[in-house]
PDB file of C-alpha atoms and ligand atoms in Angstrom:
ATOM      1  CA  MET A   1       0.000   0.000   0.000  1.00  0.00           C
ATOM      2  CA  SER A   2       1.399   3.420  -0.881  1.00  0.00           C
ATOM      3  CA  TYR A   3       1.489   6.110   1.762  1.00  0.00           C
ATOM      4  CA  ASP A   4      -1.612   8.338   1.924  1.00  0.00           C
ATOM      5  CA  ASP A   5      -0.518  11.921   2.621  1.00  0.00           C
ATOM      6  CA  ASN A   6      -4.045  12.768   3.745  1.00  0.00           C
ATOM      7  CA  ASN A   7      -4.215  10.327   6.655  1.00  0.00           C
ATOM      8  CA  ILE A   8      -5.034  11.925   9.995  1.00  0.00           C
ATOM      9  CA  PHE A   9      -1.562  11.426  11.521  1.00  0.00           C
ATOM     10  CA  ALA A  10       0.109  13.011   8.471  1.00  0.00           C
ATOM     11  CA  LYS A  11      -2.141  16.033   9.091  1.00  0.00           C
ATOM     12  CA  ILE A  12      -1.144  16.064  12.769  1.00  0.00           C
ATOM     13  CA  LEU A  13       2.545  15.914  11.783  1.00  0.00           C
ATOM     14  CA  ARG A  14       2.015  18.880   9.424  1.00  0.00           C
ATOM     15  CA  GLU A  15       0.187  20.667  12.274  1.00  0.00           C
ATOM     16  CA  GLU A  16      -2.929  21.001  10.112  1.00  0.00           C
ATOM     17  CA  ILE A  17      -4.948  19.526  12.956  1.00  0.00           C
ATOM     18  CA  PRO A  18      -4.083  19.746  16.658  1.00  0.00           C
ATOM     19  CA  CYS A  19      -3.002  17.013  19.052  1.00  0.00           C
ATOM     20  CA  ASN A  20      -2.409  16.800  22.773  1.00  0.00           C
ATOM     21  CA  LYS A  21       1.363  16.468  22.502  1.00  0.00           C
ATOM     22  CA  ILE A  22       3.435  14.459  24.994  1.00  0.00           C
ATOM     23  CA  TYR A  23       6.860  14.510  23.346  1.00  0.00           C
ATOM     24  CA  GLU A  24       8.599  15.297  20.074  1.00  0.00           C
ATOM     25  CA  ASP A  25      12.122  14.901  18.727  1.00  0.00           C
ATOM     26  CA  LYS A  26      13.851  14.444  15.366  1.00  0.00           C
ATOM     27  CA  PHE A  27      12.400  10.960  14.854  1.00  0.00           C
ATOM     28  CA  ILE A  28       9.044  10.744  16.604  1.00  0.00           C
ATOM     29  CA  LEU A  29       5.940  12.569  17.731  1.00  0.00           C
ATOM     30  CA  SER A  30       3.868  11.336  20.674  1.00  0.00           C
ATOM     31  CA  PHE A  31       0.391  12.477  21.661  1.00  0.00           C
ATOM     32  CA  TYR A  32      -2.650  11.205  23.556  1.00  0.00           C
ATOM     33  CA  ASP A  33      -5.180   9.041  21.721  1.00  0.00           C
ATOM     34  CA  ILE A  34      -8.411  10.936  21.090  1.00  0.00           C
ATOM     35  CA  ASN A  35     -10.451   7.922  22.250  1.00  0.00           C
ATOM     36  CA  PRO A  36      -8.517   6.419  25.206  1.00  0.00           C
ATOM     37  CA  GLN A  37      -8.992   2.700  25.871  1.00  0.00           C
ATOM     38  CA  LYS A  38      -7.079   2.696  29.173  1.00  0.00           C
ATOM     39  CA  LYS A  39      -6.285   5.238  31.908  1.00  0.00           C
ATOM     40  CA  ILE A  40      -3.216   6.242  29.907  1.00  0.00           C
ATOM     41  CA  HIS A  41      -3.399   5.770  26.145  1.00  0.00           C
ATOM     42  CA  ALA A  42      -0.634   7.434  24.165  1.00  0.00           C
ATOM     43  CA  LEU A  43       0.405   7.112  20.547  1.00  0.00           C
ATOM     44  CA  VAL A  44       3.986   7.168  19.283  1.00  0.00           C
ATOM     45  CA  ILE A  45       4.522   7.755  15.568  1.00  0.00           C
ATOM     46  CA  PRO A  46       7.656   8.058  13.457  1.00  0.00           C
ATOM     47  CA  LYS A  47       8.037  11.317  11.557  1.00  0.00           C
ATOM     48  CA  GLY A  48       8.840   9.425   8.352  1.00  0.00           C
ATOM     49  CA  LYS A  49       6.112   8.351   5.948  1.00  0.00           C
ATOM     50  CA  TYR A  50       5.624   4.667   6.802  1.00  0.00           C
ATOM     51  CA  THR A  51       2.243   2.990   6.483  1.00  0.00           C
ATOM     52  CA  ASP A  52       2.835   0.224   9.015  1.00  0.00           C
ATOM     53  CA  LEU A  53       5.467  -1.769  10.900  1.00  0.00           C
ATOM     54  CA  ASP A  54       6.312  -3.979   7.915  1.00  0.00           C
ATOM     55  CA  ASP A  55       6.895  -0.921   5.723  1.00  0.00           C
ATOM     56  CA  PHE A  56       9.046   0.586   8.500  1.00  0.00           C
ATOM     57  CA  SER A  57      11.074  -2.608   8.999  1.00  0.00           C
ATOM     58  CA  LEU A  58      11.749  -2.866   5.274  1.00  0.00           C
ATOM     59  CA  ASN A  59      12.414   0.777   4.473  1.00  0.00           C
ATOM     60  CA  ALA A  60      13.374   2.870   7.511  1.00  0.00           C
ATOM     61  CA  SER A  61      17.004   3.746   8.200  1.00  0.00           C
ATOM     62  CA  PRO A  62      18.797   2.262  11.216  1.00  0.00           C
ATOM     63  CA  GLU A  63      18.717   5.746  12.811  1.00  0.00           C
ATOM     64  CA  GLU A  64      14.935   5.948  12.399  1.00  0.00           C
ATOM     65  CA  MET A  65      14.537   2.471  13.901  1.00  0.00           C
ATOM     66  CA  VAL A  66      16.626   3.326  16.930  1.00  0.00           C
ATOM     67  CA  GLY A  67      14.842   6.669  17.216  1.00  0.00           C
ATOM     68  CA  LEU A  68      11.421   5.005  17.331  1.00  0.00           C
ATOM     69  CA  LEU A  69      12.369   2.316  19.855  1.00  0.00           C
ATOM     70  CA  LYS A  70      14.221   4.752  22.109  1.00  0.00           C
ATOM     71  CA  GLY A  71      11.324   7.181  21.702  1.00  0.00           C
ATOM     72  CA  ILE A  72       8.836   4.658  23.092  1.00  0.00           C
ATOM     73  CA  ASN A  73      10.948   4.394  26.244  1.00  0.00           C
ATOM     74  CA  ILE A  74      11.326   8.168  26.530  1.00  0.00           C
ATOM     75  CA  VAL A  75       7.553   8.611  26.278  1.00  0.00           C
ATOM     76  CA  ALA A  76       6.879   5.824  28.793  1.00  0.00           C
ATOM     77  CA  LYS A  77       9.274   7.525  31.209  1.00  0.00           C
ATOM     78  CA  LYS A  78       7.555  10.879  30.689  1.00  0.00           C
ATOM     79  CA  LEU A  79       4.203   9.240  31.422  1.00  0.00           C
ATOM     80  CA  GLY A  80       5.548   7.573  34.581  1.00  0.00           C
ATOM     81  CA  ILE A  81       4.749   4.059  33.359  1.00  0.00           C
ATOM     82  CA  SER A  82       8.209   2.722  32.480  1.00  0.00           C
ATOM     83  CA  THR A  83       9.945  -0.121  34.266  1.00  0.00           C
ATOM     84  CA  GLU A  84      12.558   2.332  35.568  1.00  0.00           C
ATOM     85  CA  VAL A  85       9.887   3.618  37.968  1.00  0.00           C
ATOM     86  CA  GLY A  86       8.590   0.132  38.741  1.00  0.00           C
ATOM     87  CA  MET A  87       5.584   0.314  36.447  1.00  0.00           C
ATOM     88  CA  GLY A  88       4.763  -1.287  33.110  1.00  0.00           C
ATOM     89  CA  TYR A  89       2.608  -0.859  30.056  1.00  0.00           C
ATOM     90  CA  ARG A  90       1.600  -2.434  26.761  1.00  0.00           C
ATOM     91  CA  ALA A  91       3.083  -1.275  23.463  1.00  0.00           C
ATOM     92  CA  LEU A  92       0.977  -2.428  20.526  1.00  0.00           C
ATOM     93  CA  ALA A  93       1.033  -1.864  16.792  1.00  0.00           C
ATOM     94  CA  ASN A  94      -1.863  -2.905  14.578  1.00  0.00           C
ATOM     95  CA  ILE A  95      -0.639  -3.827  11.117  1.00  0.00           C
ATOM     96  CA  SER A  96      -2.850  -3.354   8.080  1.00  0.00           C
ATOM     97  CA  GLU A  97      -6.509  -4.264   7.731  1.00  0.00           C
ATOM     98  CA  ASP A  98      -6.265  -7.808   9.079  1.00  0.00           C
ATOM     99  CA  GLY A  99      -4.371  -6.459  12.105  1.00  0.00           C
ATOM    100  CA  GLY A 100      -7.094  -3.906  12.830  1.00  0.00           C
ATOM    101  CA  GLN A 101      -5.147  -0.826  11.717  1.00  0.00           C
ATOM    102  CA  GLU A 102      -7.375   2.158  10.973  1.00  0.00           C
ATOM    103  CA  VAL A 103      -4.905   5.014  10.462  1.00  0.00           C
ATOM    104  CA  PRO A 104      -2.370   4.150   7.718  1.00  0.00           C
ATOM    105  CA  HIS A 105       0.655   5.787   9.324  1.00  0.00           C
ATOM    106  CA  LEU A 106       2.717   3.500  11.597  1.00  0.00           C
ATOM    107  CA  HIS A 107       1.892   4.058  15.256  1.00  0.00           C
ATOM    108  CA  PHE A 108       2.463   2.318  18.537  1.00  0.00           C
ATOM    109  CA  HIS A 109      -0.251   2.485  21.155  1.00  0.00           C
ATOM    110  CA  LEU A 110       1.057   2.733  24.733  1.00  0.00           C
ATOM    111  CA  PHE A 111      -1.531   1.560  27.275  1.00  0.00           C
ATOM    112  CA  GLY A 112      -0.870   1.975  30.983  1.00  0.00           C
ATOM    113  CA  GLY A 113      -1.659   3.709  34.241  1.00  0.00           C
ATOM    114  CA  GLU A 114      -3.569   0.628  35.399  1.00  0.00           C
ATOM    115  CA  LYS A 115      -3.434  -3.164  34.924  1.00  0.00           C
ATOM    116  CA  VAL A 116      -4.083  -3.398  31.219  1.00  0.00           C
ATOM    117  CA  GLY A 117      -5.486  -6.939  31.295  1.00  0.00           C
ATOM    118  CA  LYS A 118      -5.287  -9.763  28.809  1.00  0.00           C
ATOM    119  CA  MET A 119      -3.678  -9.126  25.470  1.00  0.00           C
ATOM    120  CA  VAL A 120      -6.691 -10.165  23.404  1.00  0.00           C
ATOM    121  CA  GLU A 121     -10.121  -9.705  24.940  1.00  0.00           C
TER     122      GLU A 121
HETATM  123  P1  5GP B   1      -5.380   1.919  14.868  1.00  0.00           P
HETATM  124  O1  5GP B   1      -6.721   1.233  14.898  1.00  0.00           O
HETATM  125  O2  5GP B   1      -5.074   2.458  13.480  1.00  0.00           O
HETATM  126  O3  5GP B   1      -4.289   1.073  15.423  1.00  0.00           O
HETATM  127  O4  5GP B   1      -5.491   3.137  15.859  1.00  0.00           O
HETATM  128  C1  5GP B   1      -5.805   4.431  15.458  1.00  0.00           C
HETATM  129  C2  5GP B   1      -5.986   5.235  16.719  1.00  0.00           C
HETATM  130  O5  5GP B   1      -5.961   6.608  16.369  1.00  0.00           O
HETATM  131  C3  5GP B   1      -7.314   4.993  17.439  1.00  0.00           C
HETATM  132  O6  5GP B   1      -7.034   4.546  18.766  1.00  0.00           O
HETATM  133  C4  5GP B   1      -8.012   6.346  17.401  1.00  0.00           C
HETATM  134  O7  5GP B   1      -8.728   6.630  18.587  1.00  0.00           O
HETATM  135  C5  5GP B   1      -6.853   7.314  17.192  1.00  0.00           C
HETATM  136  N1  5GP B   1      -7.213   8.528  16.473  1.00  0.00           N
HETATM  137  C6  5GP B   1      -7.950   8.619  15.338  1.00  0.00           C
HETATM  138  N2  5GP B   1      -8.051   9.903  14.952  1.00  0.00           N
HETATM  139  C7  5GP B   1      -7.362  10.639  15.865  1.00  0.00           C
HETATM  140  C8  5GP B   1      -7.094  12.025  15.988  1.00  0.00           C
HETATM  141  O8  5GP B   1      -7.519  12.864  15.196  1.00  0.00           O
HETATM  142  N3  5GP B   1      -6.336  12.415  17.058  1.00  0.00           N
HETATM  143  C9  5GP B   1      -5.848  11.515  17.966  1.00  0.00           C
HETATM  144  N4  5GP B   1      -5.125  12.010  18.970  1.00  0.00           N
HETATM  145  N5  5GP B   1      -6.075  10.200  17.870  1.00  0.00           N
HETATM  146  C10 5GP B   1      -6.821   9.762  16.830  1.00  0.00           C
END
């Protein structure tokens, strides 16, 4: 699937629509999900134009890959849910239609702030 420049996260990255920002650096943007499923529900997206995790794994640079993984930890720390402070969370990426992905720009969901329960309910 080719990247759709009009997807909602592309618009957020271009600041055409607002978000409740948590963190931003050269590689990632993180903001709160508009429809939270847990007490804390954040999204972490790469700044590059990648539709999903497979696209990212195949085409992102090593720097972008490190930036995204490190970014997830930075955001978790900012939210107070990382293992460094004795907490924990779920990081989840839906991949394409069969994986339940709705927005076609790679994103990780971070769920936390409470026991997040079974992986598939
Ligand atoms: P997916 O199903 O693609 O893995 O998740 C997409 C997520 O994006 C959903 O959890 C949905 O609530 C969130 N979302 C959709 N539109 C917006 C938006 O305009 N702003 C924010 N902050 N989140 C959004």
